[in-house]
Short mmCIF file of C-alpha atoms in Angstrom, two decimals:
data_model
loop_
_atom_site.label_atom_id
_atom_site.label_comp_id
_atom_site.label_asym_id
_atom_site.label_seq_id
_atom_site.Cartn_x
_atom_site.Cartn_y
_atom_site.Cartn_z
CA MET A 24 32.26 57.50 93.22
CA PRO A 25 29.88 55.91 95.74
CA GLU A 26 26.16 56.59 95.63
CA LEU A 27 25.17 59.67 97.62
CA SER A 28 23.14 59.46 100.80
CA TRP A 29 19.96 61.52 101.00
CA GLU A 30 21.78 63.90 103.38
CA GLU A 31 24.66 64.51 101.00
CA SER A 32 22.24 64.94 98.09
CA ALA A 33 20.40 67.62 100.08
CA PHE A 34 23.65 69.49 100.81
CA ILE A 35 24.66 69.45 97.15
CA GLU A 36 21.22 70.60 96.07
CA ALA A 37 21.43 73.53 98.50
CA ILE A 38 24.86 74.46 97.11
CA GLU A 39 23.55 74.28 93.54
CA HIS A 40 20.61 76.57 94.35
CA SER A 41 22.80 79.16 96.12
CA PRO A 42 26.28 78.97 94.57
CA GLY A 43 27.32 82.34 96.04
CA ASP A 44 26.22 81.47 99.58
CA ASP A 45 28.96 80.13 101.86
CA ALA A 46 26.64 78.65 104.50
CA PRO A 47 25.55 75.50 102.62
CA LYS A 48 29.17 74.78 101.63
CA LEU A 49 30.43 75.17 105.20
CA VAL A 50 27.65 73.02 106.66
CA TYR A 51 28.44 70.41 104.02
CA ALA A 52 32.15 70.59 104.95
CA ASP A 53 31.27 69.99 108.61
CA TRP A 54 29.12 67.02 107.61
CA LEU A 55 31.91 65.60 105.45
CA GLU A 56 34.37 65.89 108.33
CA GLU A 57 31.96 64.21 110.74
CA ASN A 58 31.61 61.38 108.21
CA GLY A 59 35.33 60.70 107.79
CA GLU A 60 35.98 62.79 104.67
CA GLU A 61 38.44 65.24 106.24
CA GLN A 62 40.38 65.85 103.02
CA VAL A 63 37.27 66.68 101.02
CA ALA A 64 35.96 68.84 103.89
CA SER A 65 39.23 70.78 103.92
CA PHE A 66 38.99 71.25 100.16
CA VAL A 67 35.42 72.60 100.38
CA ARG A 68 36.48 75.05 103.11
CA GLY A 69 39.39 76.15 100.90
CA TRP A 70 36.96 76.73 98.05
CA VAL A 71 34.88 78.99 100.32
CA TYR A 72 38.01 80.89 101.43
CA VAL A 73 39.23 81.48 97.87
CA TYR A 74 35.81 82.61 96.71
CA ARG A 75 35.51 85.02 99.66
CA LEU A 76 38.88 86.54 98.75
CA PHE A 77 37.67 86.95 95.18
CA VAL A 78 34.36 88.54 96.14
CA SER A 79 36.06 90.98 98.53
CA ARG A 80 38.40 92.11 95.73
CA ARG A 81 41.18 92.49 98.30
CA HIS A 82 44.32 90.52 98.98
CA ILE A 83 44.87 89.70 95.30
CA THR A 84 48.26 88.08 95.93
CA GLU A 85 46.76 85.84 98.63
CA LEU A 86 43.87 85.02 96.30
CA TYR A 87 46.28 84.00 93.55
CA ARG A 88 48.36 81.79 95.87
CA SER A 89 45.28 80.21 97.46
CA ARG A 90 43.66 79.58 94.10
CA ILE A 91 46.76 77.76 92.84
CA GLN A 92 46.98 75.70 96.04
CA LEU A 93 43.29 74.80 95.85
CA GLN A 94 43.61 73.78 92.20
CA ASN A 95 46.41 71.41 93.20
CA GLU A 96 44.31 69.98 96.05
CA TYR A 97 41.41 69.48 93.65
CA TYR A 98 43.22 66.65 91.89
CA ALA A 99 43.53 64.75 95.17
CA VAL A 100 39.79 64.86 95.86
CA ALA A 101 38.20 65.20 92.38
CA ASN A 102 37.12 61.57 92.15
CA ARG A 103 35.26 61.92 95.47
CA LEU A 104 33.25 64.99 94.43
CA ASN A 105 29.74 64.80 93.07
CA ASN A 106 29.41 65.96 89.44
CA ASN A 107 26.84 68.63 90.32
CA LEU A 108 29.13 70.00 93.03
CA ARG A 109 31.98 70.09 90.51
CA LYS A 110 29.83 72.16 88.11
CA VAL A 111 29.15 74.82 90.76
CA MET A 112 32.81 74.84 91.77
CA ILE A 113 33.98 75.19 88.18
CA GLN A 114 31.58 78.12 87.67
CA ASN A 115 33.05 79.85 90.73
CA PHE A 116 36.62 79.21 89.58
CA ASP A 117 35.90 80.36 86.02
CA GLU A 118 34.52 83.60 87.43
CA ILE A 119 37.78 84.09 89.36
CA ARG A 120 40.02 83.06 86.45
CA VAL A 121 38.34 85.44 83.99
CA SER A 122 38.63 88.30 86.47
CA MET A 123 42.33 87.77 87.22
CA PRO A 124 44.08 86.66 84.06
CA ILE A 125 47.33 88.39 84.99
CA LYS A 126 49.62 86.83 87.58
CA PRO A 127 50.27 89.31 90.40
CA SER A 128 53.71 89.95 91.85
CA LEU A 129 54.33 87.36 94.60
CA HIS A 130 56.94 89.31 96.57
#
């Protein structure tokens, strides 16, 4: 993983300090896209979407599908994510996983 720029470090620090706030993640995703990291930007936006579904406690089937898709996308971008960002992400996903241990009907 390449060394982080001061800008990227600031985005990650903001995400660490407010893990439940979407704004720093979405601004970071925009920055990533503007800097040629479209795949990682898309992943970060997907993370925000899945967490919003979880927090709203609605659309459980969509949450389940999106969570599985995002987990699969994670492996494609994991080596390009900062370790601190991964920790926040894992905390969010653990919160979701613990709250929905049963697979919903996907009809």
